[in-house]
């Protein structure tokens, strides 16, 4: 089968580690099912995998990709839940100490076929295309959990999304607007600020700019470059939800501000299968849809990776296998 994979990682030049070519089709263990993929989307997780972060040499070669949509063995339209839990785990998927994502221990979705545990197959509503569904299991599920499960902010609250343009940030804008939040965004790029406004953000600011008022919650995926601004932007008792640190993981904690203002710092990663189902229901009910920056055939995966690495995207890169 055709697949985008990594056989030798490169910490300094991740794009050089990407290989697009024929790979053996995966075998399905007991309790796992085969999905014939129609579309898959890229995430920054894939770039980190090419660098070797969380992917030691003994697990190579590895097909990349966490997100995908296609048809199961019975011909039903499905998407895959990317969080693979330990056998017998029954709690919150994200709290399982032995959890992993597809493409960490098990072959991923940037391929014509993938095998996943049976519980990880989720029916795709007819209202969503395969390309739209393929955007959801990582970035959009992460955004859903950040906003609705972890932030503690109810509709009508003001939330700040740092770093408009990325997959998670774009999802936060669309979901927040659809659910009745007041959504503010930041970006270094004037073009991305304008696109965020067109997408539904109520206001857009340059990165680090003083805001006209304090917000109830901040959605933080940037890290070092925006952390101080995130804390300064919160009202007393507000919450910053952290689901990434693309600019670096070690800012000054500013503990004095945290304890004096009673701020909450909440970590968040991915989401549960149940949250993914609710995300699908929300999109069907509201008409909100994922933002696709571009669609490419799987054979041209390198173009999508290059655009993502350069920060040239607004929304998701979708790779088509058929």
Coordinates of C-alpha atoms in Angstrom, one line a residue:
X1 CA 0.0 0.0 0.0
X2 CA 1.1 3.6 -0.5
X3 CA 2.0 5.3 2.8
X4 CA 3.9 8.3 4.2
X5 CA 6.3 6.9 6.8
X6 CA 9.6 7.4 8.6
X7 CA 12.4 4.8 8.7
X8 CA 15.1 7.0 10.1
X9 CA 14.3 10.2 12.2
X10 CA 16.1 13.5 11.9
X11 CA 16.0 15.9 14.9
X12 CA 17.4 18.8 12.8
X13 CA 15.8 18.3 9.4
X14 CA 12.5 16.4 9.9
X15 CA 11.3 16.8 6.3
X16 CA 14.3 14.8 5.1
X17 CA 13.1 11.9 7.2
X18 CA 9.7 11.7 5.3
X19 CA 9.4 8.7 2.9
X20 CA 6.4 8.3 0.6
X21 CA 6.2 4.9 -1.1
X22 CA 5.0 1.4 -0.8
X23 CA 4.7 -0.3 2.6
X24 CA 3.3 -3.7 3.6
X25 CA -0.4 -3.6 4.5
X26 CA -0.9 -3.9 8.3
X27 CA -2.1 -7.1 9.9
X28 CA -5.2 -6.9 12.2
X29 CA -4.7 -8.5 15.6
X30 CA -7.7 -10.0 17.4
X31 CA -10.2 -7.3 18.3
X32 CA -8.8 -4.9 15.7
X33 CA -10.5 -4.0 12.5
X34 CA -9.3 -2.7 9.1
X35 CA -10.3 0.7 7.7
X36 CA -9.8 1.5 4.1
X37 CA -8.9 5.2 4.2
X38 CA -10.2 7.8 1.9
X39 CA -8.7 10.9 3.6
X40 CA -6.2 11.7 6.4
X41 CA -5.0 15.0 7.8
X42 CA -1.6 16.2 9.1
X43 CA -0.7 17.4 12.6
X44 CA 2.4 18.9 14.2
X45 CA 2.6 15.5 15.9
X46 CA 3.8 14.1 12.6
X47 CA 6.6 16.6 12.4
X48 CA 7.7 15.7 16.0
X49 CA 7.6 12.0 15.0
X50 CA 9.9 12.8 12.0
X51 CA 12.3 14.4 14.6
X52 CA 12.2 11.3 16.7
X53 CA 10.3 12.8 19.6
X54 CA 8.3 10.0 21.2
X55 CA 9.4 7.6 18.4
X56 CA 12.5 5.7 19.3
X57 CA 14.5 3.9 16.6
X58 CA 13.3 0.4 17.8
X59 CA 9.7 1.3 16.6
X60 CA 10.8 2.2 13.1
X61 CA 9.7 2.0 10.4
X62 CA 6.4 3.8 11.3
X63 CA 3.6 4.9 9.1
X64 CA 2.8 8.5 10.2
X65 CA -0.7 10.0 10.9
X66 CA -3.2 10.1 13.7
X67 CA -6.4 11.1 11.8
X68 CA -8.3 9.4 9.1
X69 CA -11.7 8.6 7.6
X70 CA -12.8 5.9 5.2
X71 CA -14.8 2.7 5.2
X72 CA -14.7 -0.3 7.5
X73 CA -14.8 -3.9 6.6
X74 CA -18.6 -3.8 6.2
X75 CA -18.5 -0.8 3.9
X76 CA -19.7 1.7 6.4
X77 CA -18.4 5.3 6.5
X78 CA -16.3 5.8 9.6
X79 CA -13.5 7.8 11.1
X80 CA -10.9 6.6 13.6
X81 CA -10.4 7.7 17.2
X82 CA -6.6 8.2 17.5
X83 CA -6.2 7.4 21.2
X84 CA -5.3 3.8 21.7
X85 CA -5.8 2.7 25.3
X86 CA -4.4 -0.2 27.3
X87 CA -6.3 -3.5 27.0
X88 CA -9.1 -3.5 29.6
X89 CA -8.9 0.3 30.3
X90 CA -12.4 1.7 31.1
X91 CA -11.7 5.2 32.4
X92 CA -11.1 8.5 30.6
X93 CA -9.0 7.7 27.5
X94 CA -6.6 10.6 28.1
X95 CA -5.8 9.5 31.7
X96 CA -4.7 6.0 30.9
X97 CA -0.9 5.8 31.7
X98 CA -0.4 3.3 29.0
X99 CA -2.3 5.2 26.2
X100 CA -0.7 6.1 22.9
X101 CA -1.7 7.8 19.7
X102 CA -1.7 6.1 16.3
X103 CA 1.8 6.3 14.8
X104 CA 3.5 6.1 18.2
X105 CA 3.3 2.4 18.8
X106 CA 0.9 1.3 16.1
X107 CA 1.1 2.2 12.4
X108 CA -0.7 5.4 11.5
X109 CA -3.2 6.8 9.0
X110 CA -1.2 8.4 6.3
X111 CA -1.8 5.3 4.2
X112 CA -4.3 3.5 2.1
X113 CA -5.2 1.2 5.1
X114 CA -5.0 1.3 8.8
X115 CA -5.9 -1.2 11.6
X116 CA -7.3 0.0 14.9
X117 CA -9.1 -1.5 17.9
X118 CA -12.8 -2.0 17.2
X119 CA -13.8 0.6 19.8
X120 CA -11.7 3.2 17.9
X121 CA -14.0 3.0 14.9
X122 CA -16.6 5.8 15.0
X123 CA -19.5 6.1 12.5
X124 CA -19.3 9.1 10.2
X125 CA -22.5 11.1 9.9
X126 CA -23.6 11.5 6.3
X127 CA -23.6 15.3 6.7
X128 CA -19.7 15.3 6.9
X129 CA -17.4 14.5 4.0
X130 CA -14.5 12.2 4.5
X131 CA -12.1 15.2 4.2
X132 CA -14.0 17.0 7.0
X133 CA -14.1 14.0 9.2
X134 CA -10.4 13.4 8.7
X135 CA -9.7 16.7 10.4
X136 CA -11.4 15.9 13.7
X137 CA -9.7 13.2 15.8
X138 CA -6.7 15.2 16.9
X139 CA -6.9 19.0 16.4
X140 CA -10.6 19.3 16.6
X141 CA -11.1 16.8 19.4
X142 CA -8.3 18.6 21.3
X143 CA -10.1 21.9 20.8
X144 CA -13.5 20.5 21.9
X145 CA -12.0 19.1 25.2
X146 CA -10.1 22.3 25.9
X147 CA -13.2 24.5 25.5
X148 CA -16.1 22.4 26.7
X149 CA -14.5 20.0 29.2
X150 CA -11.5 21.7 30.7
X151 CA -12.0 25.5 30.6
X152 CA -14.9 25.8 33.0
X153 CA -16.1 28.7 30.9
X154 CA -19.8 28.7 29.9
X155 CA -21.3 30.0 26.6
X156 CA -21.3 33.8 26.8
X157 CA -17.8 33.8 28.4
X158 CA -14.9 35.5 26.7
X159 CA -12.1 33.2 25.6
X160 CA -8.7 34.1 24.1
X161 CA -7.2 31.8 21.5
X162 CA -3.4 32.3 21.2
X163 CA -1.9 31.8 17.7
X164 CA -4.7 31.9 15.2
X165 CA -4.2 29.8 12.1
X166 CA -3.1 26.5 13.4
X167 CA -5.4 23.5 13.4
X168 CA -6.4 23.6 17.1
X169 CA -6.7 27.4 17.1
X170 CA -8.9 27.4 14.0
X171 CA -11.1 24.7 15.6
X172 CA -11.4 26.7 18.8
X173 CA -12.6 29.8 16.8
X174 CA -15.2 27.8 14.9
X175 CA -16.5 25.8 17.9
X176 CA -16.5 28.7 20.2
X177 CA -18.5 30.9 17.9
X178 CA -20.9 28.1 17.1
X179 CA -21.5 27.5 20.9
X180 CA -22.0 31.1 21.8
X181 CA -18.7 32.2 23.3
X182 CA -17.1 35.6 22.7
X183 CA -13.9 34.6 20.9
X184 CA -10.8 36.7 20.8
X185 CA -7.6 35.6 18.9
X186 CA -4.0 36.7 18.6
X187 CA -1.5 36.2 15.7
X188 CA 1.7 37.8 14.5
X189 CA 0.2 37.7 11.0
X190 CA -2.3 40.4 9.9
X191 CA -3.6 38.1 7.2
X192 CA -4.3 35.3 9.8
X193 CA -6.0 37.8 12.1
X194 CA -8.3 38.9 9.2
X195 CA -9.0 35.3 8.3
X196 CA -9.9 34.5 11.9
X197 CA -12.3 37.4 12.0
X198 CA -13.9 36.1 8.7
X199 CA -14.2 32.7 10.3
X200 CA -16.1 34.0 13.3
X201 CA -13.7 35.5 15.9
X202 CA -15.2 38.6 17.5
X203 CA -11.8 40.4 17.8
X204 CA -8.2 39.8 16.7
X205 CA -5.1 41.3 18.2
X206 CA -1.4 41.2 17.4
X207 CA 0.6 38.7 19.5
X208 CA 1.3 40.2 22.9
X209 CA -1.0 43.2 22.4
X210 CA -2.8 44.6 25.4
X211 CA -6.4 43.5 25.4
X212 CA -9.4 45.8 26.0
X213 CA -10.5 43.7 28.9
X214 CA -9.7 40.5 30.9
X215 CA -10.9 37.2 29.6
X216 CA -12.5 34.2 31.4
X217 CA -10.2 31.6 29.8
X218 CA -7.2 31.4 27.5
X219 CA -6.6 28.5 25.1
X220 CA -2.9 28.1 25.0
X221 CA -1.0 25.9 22.5
X222 CA 2.0 28.2 21.7
X223 CA 3.9 28.1 25.0
X224 CA 6.9 30.3 25.8
X225 CA 6.2 33.0 23.3
X226 CA 2.7 33.7 24.6
X227 CA 2.6 32.4 28.2
X228 CA 3.2 35.7 30.0
X229 CA 0.5 37.4 27.8
X230 CA -1.9 34.5 28.6
X231 CA -1.6 35.0 32.3
X232 CA -1.8 38.8 32.1
X233 CA -5.0 38.5 30.0
X234 CA -7.0 36.4 32.6
X235 CA -9.5 37.9 35.0
X236 CA -9.0 36.9 38.7
X237 CA -10.0 33.2 39.0
X238 CA -9.7 32.6 35.3
X239 CA -8.3 29.5 33.6
X240 CA -5.6 28.9 31.1
X241 CA -5.9 25.6 29.3
X242 CA -2.6 24.2 28.0
X243 CA -2.6 21.7 25.2
X244 CA 0.7 22.4 23.5
X245 CA 3.9 24.5 23.5
X246 CA 5.0 24.9 19.9
X247 CA 7.3 27.8 20.7
X248 CA 8.9 26.1 23.7
X249 CA 7.9 24.3 26.9
X250 CA 9.7 26.3 29.6
X251 CA 8.4 29.8 30.1
X252 CA 8.7 31.6 33.4
X253 CA 5.9 30.1 35.5
X254 CA 5.0 33.5 37.1
X255 CA 3.8 31.7 40.2
X256 CA 3.2 35.0 42.1
X257 CA 0.5 36.0 39.5
X258 CA -1.0 32.5 39.5
X259 CA -1.5 32.3 43.3
X260 CA -2.3 36.0 43.9
X261 CA -5.1 36.1 41.3
X262 CA -6.3 32.5 42.0
X263 CA -5.6 31.5 38.4
X264 CA -6.2 27.9 37.3
X265 CA -3.7 26.2 34.9
X266 CA -5.2 23.1 33.4
X267 CA -3.4 20.6 31.1
X268 CA -5.4 19.0 28.3
X269 CA -4.4 16.4 25.7
X270 CA -6.6 14.9 23.0
X271 CA -10.0 13.7 24.1
X272 CA -12.1 10.6 24.7
X273 CA -14.1 8.6 22.2
X274 CA -17.3 9.9 23.8
X275 CA -16.1 13.5 23.3
X276 CA -15.4 12.7 19.6
X277 CA -19.0 11.5 19.2
X278 CA -20.3 14.6 20.8
X279 CA -18.1 16.8 18.6
X280 CA -19.6 15.1 15.6
X281 CA -23.1 15.7 16.9
X282 CA -22.3 19.4 17.5
X283 CA -21.1 19.9 14.0
X284 CA -24.2 18.2 12.6
X285 CA -26.5 20.3 14.8
X286 CA -24.8 23.7 14.2
X287 CA -23.6 23.3 10.6
X288 CA -20.0 24.3 11.7
X289 CA -17.3 22.6 9.7
X290 CA -13.6 22.1 9.8
X291 CA -11.4 24.5 7.9
X292 CA -9.3 22.8 5.2
X293 CA -6.4 24.8 4.0
X294 CA -5.6 22.4 1.1
X295 CA -6.2 18.9 -0.1
X296 CA -3.4 16.9 -1.8
X297 CA -3.0 13.3 -3.0
X298 CA -1.1 11.1 -0.6
X299 CA 1.7 10.9 -3.1
X300 CA 2.3 14.7 -2.6
X301 CA 2.4 14.5 1.2
X302 CA 5.8 16.2 1.2
X303 CA 4.2 19.4 0.0
X304 CA 1.8 19.4 2.9
X305 CA 4.5 18.7 5.4
X306 CA 6.6 21.6 4.0
X307 CA 3.7 24.0 4.3
X308 CA 2.9 22.9 7.9
X309 CA 6.6 23.2 8.9
X310 CA 6.8 26.7 7.4
X311 CA 3.6 27.9 9.2
X312 CA 1.9 28.7 5.9
X313 CA -1.4 27.1 6.8
X314 CA -4.8 28.4 7.9
X315 CA -6.6 25.2 8.8
X316 CA -5.8 21.6 8.0
X317 CA -3.9 19.8 5.3
X318 CA -5.9 16.8 4.1
X319 CA -4.3 14.0 2.1
X320 CA -6.5 11.9 -0.2
X321 CA -5.9 8.3 -0.9
X322 CA -8.8 7.8 -3.3

